[in-house]
mmCIF file with all atom_site columns, C-alpha atoms in Angstrom:
data_model
loop_
_atom_site.group_PDB
_atom_site.id
_atom_site.type_symbol
_atom_site.label_atom_id
_atom_site.label_alt_id
_atom_site.label_comp_id
_atom_site.label_asym_id
_atom_site.label_entity_id
_atom_site.label_seq_id
_atom_site.pdbx_PDB_ins_code
_atom_site.Cartn_x
_atom_site.Cartn_y
_atom_site.Cartn_z
_atom_site.occupancy
_atom_site.B_iso_or_equiv
_atom_site.pdbx_formal_charge
_atom_site.auth_seq_id
_atom_site.auth_comp_id
_atom_site.auth_asym_id
_atom_site.auth_atom_id
_atom_site.pdbx_PDB_model_num
ATOM 1   C CA . UNK A 1 1   ? -50.758 1.527  51.190 1.00 88.00 ? 291 UNK A CA 1
ATOM 2   C CA . UNK A 1 2   ? -48.801 3.688  48.778 1.00 92.00 ? 292 UNK A CA 1
ATOM 3   C CA . UNK A 1 3   ? -46.861 7.164  49.228 1.00 95.00 ? 293 UNK A CA 1
ATOM 4   C CA . UNK A 1 4   ? -46.086 9.072  45.983 1.00 97.00 ? 294 UNK A CA 1
ATOM 5   C CA . UNK A 1 5   ? -43.958 11.978 44.959 1.00 98.00 ? 295 UNK A CA 1
ATOM 6   C CA . UNK A 1 6   ? -44.500 14.252 41.957 1.00 98.00 ? 296 UNK A CA 1
ATOM 7   C CA . UNK A 1 7   ? -41.563 15.883 40.430 1.00 98.00 ? 297 UNK A CA 1
ATOM 8   C CA . UNK A 1 8   ? -40.243 18.288 37.669 1.00 98.00 ? 298 UNK A CA 1
ATOM 9   C CA . UNK A 1 9   ? -43.038 21.008 37.470 1.00 98.00 ? 299 UNK A CA 1
ATOM 10  C CA . UNK A 1 10  ? -42.009 24.770 37.130 1.00 97.00 ? 300 UNK A CA 1
ATOM 11  C CA . UNK A 1 11  ? -42.283 27.016 34.878 1.00 98.00 ? 301 UNK A CA 1
ATOM 12  C CA . UNK A 1 12  ? -42.597 27.130 31.507 1.00 98.00 ? 302 UNK A CA 1
ATOM 13  C CA . UNK A 1 13  ? -43.151 29.482 27.918 1.00 98.00 ? 303 UNK A CA 1
ATOM 14  C CA . UNK A 1 14  ? -46.240 28.824 26.028 1.00 98.00 ? 304 UNK A CA 1
ATOM 15  C CA . UNK A 1 15  ? -45.023 25.845 23.906 1.00 98.00 ? 305 UNK A CA 1
ATOM 16  C CA . UNK A 1 16  ? -42.247 24.210 25.490 1.00 98.00 ? 306 UNK A CA 1
ATOM 17  C CA . UNK A 1 17  ? -42.721 21.366 27.397 1.00 98.00 ? 307 UNK A CA 1
ATOM 18  C CA . UNK A 1 18  ? -42.121 19.731 30.882 1.00 98.00 ? 308 UNK A CA 1
ATOM 19  C CA . UNK A 1 19  ? -41.915 15.919 31.877 1.00 98.00 ? 309 UNK A CA 1
ATOM 20  C CA . UNK A 1 20  ? -43.137 15.204 34.921 1.00 98.00 ? 310 UNK A CA 1
ATOM 21  C CA . UNK A 1 21  ? -42.764 11.928 37.440 1.00 98.00 ? 311 UNK A CA 1
ATOM 22  C CA . UNK A 1 22  ? -44.226 9.752  40.432 1.00 98.00 ? 312 UNK A CA 1
ATOM 23  C CA . UNK A 1 23  ? -42.544 7.717  41.781 1.00 97.00 ? 313 UNK A CA 1
ATOM 24  C CA . UNK A 1 24  ? -44.189 4.860  43.799 1.00 96.00 ? 314 UNK A CA 1
ATOM 25  C CA . UNK A 1 25  ? -43.085 3.615  46.953 1.00 93.00 ? 315 UNK A CA 1
ATOM 26  C CA . UNK A 1 26  ? -44.455 1.522  49.622 1.00 90.00 ? 316 UNK A CA 1
ATOM 27  C CA . UNK A 1 27  ? -47.359 -1.573 48.772 1.00 86.00 ? 317 UNK A CA 1
ATOM 28  C CA . UNK A 1 28  ? -46.600 -0.569 45.058 1.00 83.00 ? 318 UNK A CA 1
ATOM 29  C CA . UNK A 1 29  ? -48.293 -4.333 44.322 1.00 77.00 ? 319 UNK A CA 1
ATOM 30  C CA . UNK A 1 30  ? -51.462 -2.965 44.819 1.00 76.00 ? 320 UNK A CA 1
ATOM 31  C CA . UNK A 1 31  ? -51.021 -0.548 41.972 1.00 78.00 ? 321 UNK A CA 1
ATOM 32  C CA . UNK A 1 32  ? -52.864 -0.716 39.250 1.00 88.00 ? 322 UNK A CA 1
ATOM 33  C CA . UNK A 1 33  ? -53.967 2.672  37.498 1.00 95.00 ? 323 UNK A CA 1
ATOM 34  C CA . UNK A 1 34  ? -51.919 5.391  37.895 1.00 96.00 ? 324 UNK A CA 1
ATOM 35  C CA . UNK A 1 35  ? -53.316 8.533  36.781 1.00 97.00 ? 325 UNK A CA 1
ATOM 36  C CA . UNK A 1 36  ? -52.433 12.541 36.348 1.00 98.00 ? 326 UNK A CA 1
ATOM 37  C CA . UNK A 1 37  ? -55.502 14.912 37.120 1.00 98.00 ? 327 UNK A CA 1
ATOM 38  C CA . UNK A 1 38  ? -54.517 18.673 37.312 1.00 98.00 ? 328 UNK A CA 1
ATOM 39  C CA . UNK A 1 39  ? -56.428 20.971 39.775 1.00 97.00 ? 329 UNK A CA 1
ATOM 40  C CA . UNK A 1 40  ? -56.947 25.172 38.724 1.00 93.00 ? 330 UNK A CA 1
ATOM 41  C CA . UNK A 1 41  ? -57.240 26.951 42.551 1.00 86.00 ? 331 UNK A CA 1
ATOM 42  C CA . UNK A 1 42  ? -61.026 27.160 42.944 1.00 90.00 ? 332 UNK A CA 1
ATOM 43  C CA . UNK A 1 43  ? -61.821 23.560 40.632 1.00 93.00 ? 333 UNK A CA 1
ATOM 44  C CA . UNK A 1 44  ? -62.456 20.188 40.410 1.00 94.00 ? 334 UNK A CA 1
ATOM 45  C CA . UNK A 1 45  ? -59.303 18.074 39.743 1.00 95.00 ? 335 UNK A CA 1
ATOM 46  C CA . UNK A 1 46  ? -59.417 16.967 36.233 1.00 97.00 ? 336 UNK A CA 1
ATOM 47  C CA . UNK A 1 47  ? -58.177 13.653 34.719 1.00 97.00 ? 337 UNK A CA 1
ATOM 48  C CA . UNK A 1 48  ? -54.998 13.711 32.481 1.00 98.00 ? 338 UNK A CA 1
ATOM 49  C CA . UNK A 1 49  ? -53.771 10.579 32.107 1.00 98.00 ? 339 UNK A CA 1
ATOM 50  C CA . UNK A 1 50  ? -53.725 7.501  32.873 1.00 97.00 ? 340 UNK A CA 1
ATOM 51  C CA . UNK A 1 51  ? -51.912 4.285  32.224 1.00 96.00 ? 341 UNK A CA 1
ATOM 52  C CA . UNK A 1 52  ? -51.987 0.709  33.406 1.00 94.00 ? 342 UNK A CA 1
ATOM 53  C CA . UNK A 1 53  ? -49.080 -0.382 35.941 1.00 90.00 ? 343 UNK A CA 1
ATOM 54  C CA . UNK A 1 54  ? -48.704 -4.458 34.047 1.00 87.00 ? 344 UNK A CA 1
ATOM 55  C CA . UNK A 1 55  ? -49.142 -3.907 30.620 1.00 88.00 ? 345 UNK A CA 1
ATOM 56  C CA . UNK A 1 56  ? -49.116 -0.373 29.896 1.00 89.00 ? 346 UNK A CA 1
ATOM 57  C CA . UNK A 1 57  ? -52.639 0.492  28.644 1.00 93.00 ? 347 UNK A CA 1
ATOM 58  C CA . UNK A 1 58  ? -52.638 4.220  28.599 1.00 95.00 ? 348 UNK A CA 1
ATOM 59  C CA . UNK A 1 59  ? -55.950 6.633  28.054 1.00 96.00 ? 349 UNK A CA 1
ATOM 60  C CA . UNK A 1 60  ? -55.491 10.555 27.422 1.00 97.00 ? 350 UNK A CA 1
ATOM 61  C CA . UNK A 1 61  ? -58.309 13.055 28.111 1.00 97.00 ? 351 UNK A CA 1
ATOM 62  C CA . UNK A 1 62  ? -59.521 14.096 24.456 1.00 96.00 ? 352 UNK A CA 1
ATOM 63  C CA . UNK A 1 63  ? -58.813 17.617 24.752 1.00 96.00 ? 353 UNK A CA 1
ATOM 64  C CA . UNK A 1 64  ? -54.941 16.765 25.370 1.00 97.00 ? 354 UNK A CA 1
ATOM 65  C CA . UNK A 1 65  ? -54.571 14.482 22.916 1.00 97.00 ? 355 UNK A CA 1
ATOM 66  C CA . UNK A 1 66  ? -51.372 14.242 20.696 1.00 96.00 ? 356 UNK A CA 1
ATOM 67  C CA . UNK A 1 67  ? -49.740 17.002 23.048 1.00 98.00 ? 357 UNK A CA 1
ATOM 68  C CA . UNK A 1 68  ? -49.652 15.372 26.405 1.00 98.00 ? 358 UNK A CA 1
ATOM 69  C CA . UNK A 1 69  ? -48.537 11.080 26.528 1.00 98.00 ? 359 UNK A CA 1
ATOM 70  C CA . UNK A 1 70  ? -47.937 9.368  29.747 1.00 98.00 ? 360 UNK A CA 1
ATOM 71  C CA . UNK A 1 71  ? -45.628 6.179  30.160 1.00 97.00 ? 361 UNK A CA 1
ATOM 72  C CA . UNK A 1 72  ? -44.125 4.437  33.186 1.00 95.00 ? 362 UNK A CA 1
ATOM 73  C CA . UNK A 1 73  ? -40.991 2.888  33.979 1.00 94.00 ? 363 UNK A CA 1
ATOM 74  C CA . UNK A 1 74  ? -42.253 -0.489 35.841 1.00 91.00 ? 364 UNK A CA 1
ATOM 75  C CA . UNK A 1 75  ? -37.833 -1.152 37.240 1.00 93.00 ? 365 UNK A CA 1
ATOM 76  C CA . UNK A 1 76  ? -37.928 2.897  39.165 1.00 95.00 ? 366 UNK A CA 1
ATOM 77  C CA . UNK A 1 77  ? -41.609 2.556  39.429 1.00 94.00 ? 367 UNK A CA 1
ATOM 78  C CA . UNK A 1 78  ? -41.773 5.713  38.087 1.00 96.00 ? 368 UNK A CA 1
ATOM 79  C CA . UNK A 1 79  ? -44.536 7.422  36.177 1.00 97.00 ? 369 UNK A CA 1
ATOM 80  C CA . UNK A 1 80  ? -44.134 10.005 33.652 1.00 98.00 ? 370 UNK A CA 1
ATOM 81  C CA . UNK A 1 81  ? -46.642 12.696 32.483 1.00 98.00 ? 371 UNK A CA 1
ATOM 82  C CA . UNK A 1 82  ? -44.858 14.169 28.941 1.00 98.00 ? 372 UNK A CA 1
ATOM 83  C CA . UNK A 1 83  ? -45.996 17.400 27.980 1.00 98.00 ? 373 UNK A CA 1
ATOM 84  C CA . UNK A 1 84  ? -46.186 19.422 24.741 1.00 98.00 ? 374 UNK A CA 1
ATOM 85  C CA . UNK A 1 85  ? -46.501 22.322 23.105 1.00 98.00 ? 375 UNK A CA 1
ATOM 86  C CA . UNK A 1 86  ? -47.194 23.464 27.054 1.00 98.00 ? 376 UNK A CA 1
ATOM 87  C CA . UNK A 1 87  ? -50.477 26.436 26.741 1.00 97.00 ? 377 UNK A CA 1
ATOM 88  C CA . UNK A 1 88  ? -51.417 28.990 29.299 1.00 96.00 ? 378 UNK A CA 1
ATOM 89  C CA . UNK A 1 89  ? -54.764 26.922 30.248 1.00 95.00 ? 379 UNK A CA 1
ATOM 90  C CA . UNK A 1 90  ? -52.893 23.324 31.466 1.00 97.00 ? 380 UNK A CA 1
ATOM 91  C CA . UNK A 1 91  ? -51.415 25.864 34.218 1.00 97.00 ? 381 UNK A CA 1
ATOM 92  C CA . UNK A 1 92  ? -52.389 24.263 37.395 1.00 97.00 ? 382 UNK A CA 1
ATOM 93  C CA . UNK A 1 93  ? -51.369 21.371 40.026 1.00 98.00 ? 383 UNK A CA 1
ATOM 94  C CA . UNK A 1 94  ? -50.577 18.083 38.963 1.00 98.00 ? 384 UNK A CA 1
ATOM 95  C CA . UNK A 1 95  ? -50.921 15.760 40.966 1.00 98.00 ? 385 UNK A CA 1
ATOM 96  C CA . UNK A 1 96  ? -50.576 11.607 40.663 1.00 98.00 ? 386 UNK A CA 1
ATOM 97  C CA . UNK A 1 97  ? -53.446 9.002  42.323 1.00 97.00 ? 387 UNK A CA 1
ATOM 98  C CA . UNK A 1 98  ? -53.034 4.820  42.061 1.00 96.00 ? 388 UNK A CA 1
ATOM 99  C CA . UNK A 1 99  ? -55.957 3.029  42.935 1.00 94.00 ? 389 UNK A CA 1
ATOM 100 C CA . UNK A 1 100 ? -56.191 -0.673 43.238 1.00 89.00 ? 390 UNK A CA 1
ATOM 101 C CA . UNK A 1 101 ? -59.027 -1.245 41.468 1.00 81.00 ? 391 UNK A CA 1
ATOM 102 C CA . UNK A 1 102 ? -58.065 -2.917 37.714 1.00 78.00 ? 392 UNK A CA 1
ATOM 103 C CA . UNK A 1 103 ? -61.580 -1.750 36.193 1.00 81.00 ? 393 UNK A CA 1
ATOM 104 C CA . UNK A 1 104 ? -61.284 0.827  33.269 1.00 82.00 ? 394 UNK A CA 1
ATOM 105 C CA . UNK A 1 105 ? -64.638 2.976  33.805 1.00 83.00 ? 395 UNK A CA 1
ATOM 106 C CA . UNK A 1 106 ? -64.291 6.191  35.952 1.00 90.00 ? 396 UNK A CA 1
ATOM 107 C CA . UNK A 1 107 ? -60.537 6.157  34.972 1.00 93.00 ? 397 UNK A CA 1
ATOM 108 C CA . UNK A 1 108 ? -60.488 9.278  35.522 1.00 94.00 ? 398 UNK A CA 1
ATOM 109 C CA . UNK A 1 109 ? -62.945 9.614  38.091 1.00 94.00 ? 399 UNK A CA 1
ATOM 110 C CA . UNK A 1 110 ? -60.389 10.986 41.849 1.00 94.00 ? 400 UNK A CA 1
ATOM 111 C CA . UNK A 1 111 ? -62.554 9.850  44.316 1.00 94.00 ? 401 UNK A CA 1
ATOM 112 C CA . UNK A 1 112 ? -61.958 6.013  42.819 1.00 93.00 ? 402 UNK A CA 1
ATOM 113 C CA . UNK A 1 113 ? -58.457 6.887  43.422 1.00 95.00 ? 403 UNK A CA 1
ATOM 114 C CA . UNK A 1 114 ? -57.091 5.771  47.213 1.00 94.00 ? 404 UNK A CA 1
ATOM 115 C CA . UNK A 1 115 ? -53.478 7.732  47.182 1.00 95.00 ? 405 UNK A CA 1
ATOM 116 C CA . UNK A 1 116 ? -52.379 10.956 45.768 1.00 97.00 ? 406 UNK A CA 1
ATOM 117 C CA . UNK A 1 117 ? -49.042 12.628 46.532 1.00 98.00 ? 407 UNK A CA 1
ATOM 118 C CA . UNK A 1 118 ? -48.473 16.264 46.731 1.00 97.00 ? 408 UNK A CA 1
ATOM 119 C CA . UNK A 1 119 ? -48.628 17.679 43.623 1.00 98.00 ? 409 UNK A CA 1
ATOM 120 C CA . UNK A 1 120 ? -45.946 19.885 42.048 1.00 98.00 ? 410 UNK A CA 1
ATOM 121 C CA . UNK A 1 121 ? -47.103 23.201 40.026 1.00 98.00 ? 411 UNK A CA 1
ATOM 122 C CA . UNK A 1 122 ? -47.062 24.323 35.921 1.00 98.00 ? 412 UNK A CA 1
ATOM 123 C CA . UNK A 1 123 ? -47.053 27.541 35.300 1.00 98.00 ? 413 UNK A CA 1
ATOM 124 C CA . UNK A 1 124 ? -46.755 28.110 31.554 1.00 98.00 ? 414 UNK A CA 1
ATOM 125 C CA . UNK A 1 125 ? -46.582 32.192 30.746 1.00 97.00 ? 415 UNK A CA 1
ATOM 126 C CA . UNK A 1 126 ? -44.562 33.983 28.440 1.00 95.00 ? 416 UNK A CA 1
#
């Protein structure tokens, strides 16, 4: 079993930056993909970015490319989400998730992930 703990959320003004962290523990050898999702109340979780823990291959959803980036530090069992030029519509609860499946397909399909953190809140407002 894998345990995931997110941190780094908070309140920021539009145009600001935040870096979220996802610390993994437990059976981390079983994590192949680690991804970030975000959720607004009343809406489904949406994929943001994902990373292959092995070679670092990564993907960011098209609307967020250029502003968001994902990275990992395997020595620290941590995956990061760097968020720049934040907008009010980026507000929401951010979750990290891991899955053992190695396939790239359905990378941002939440139901393909076995392990989830409890989330960290991001609020972007003036």
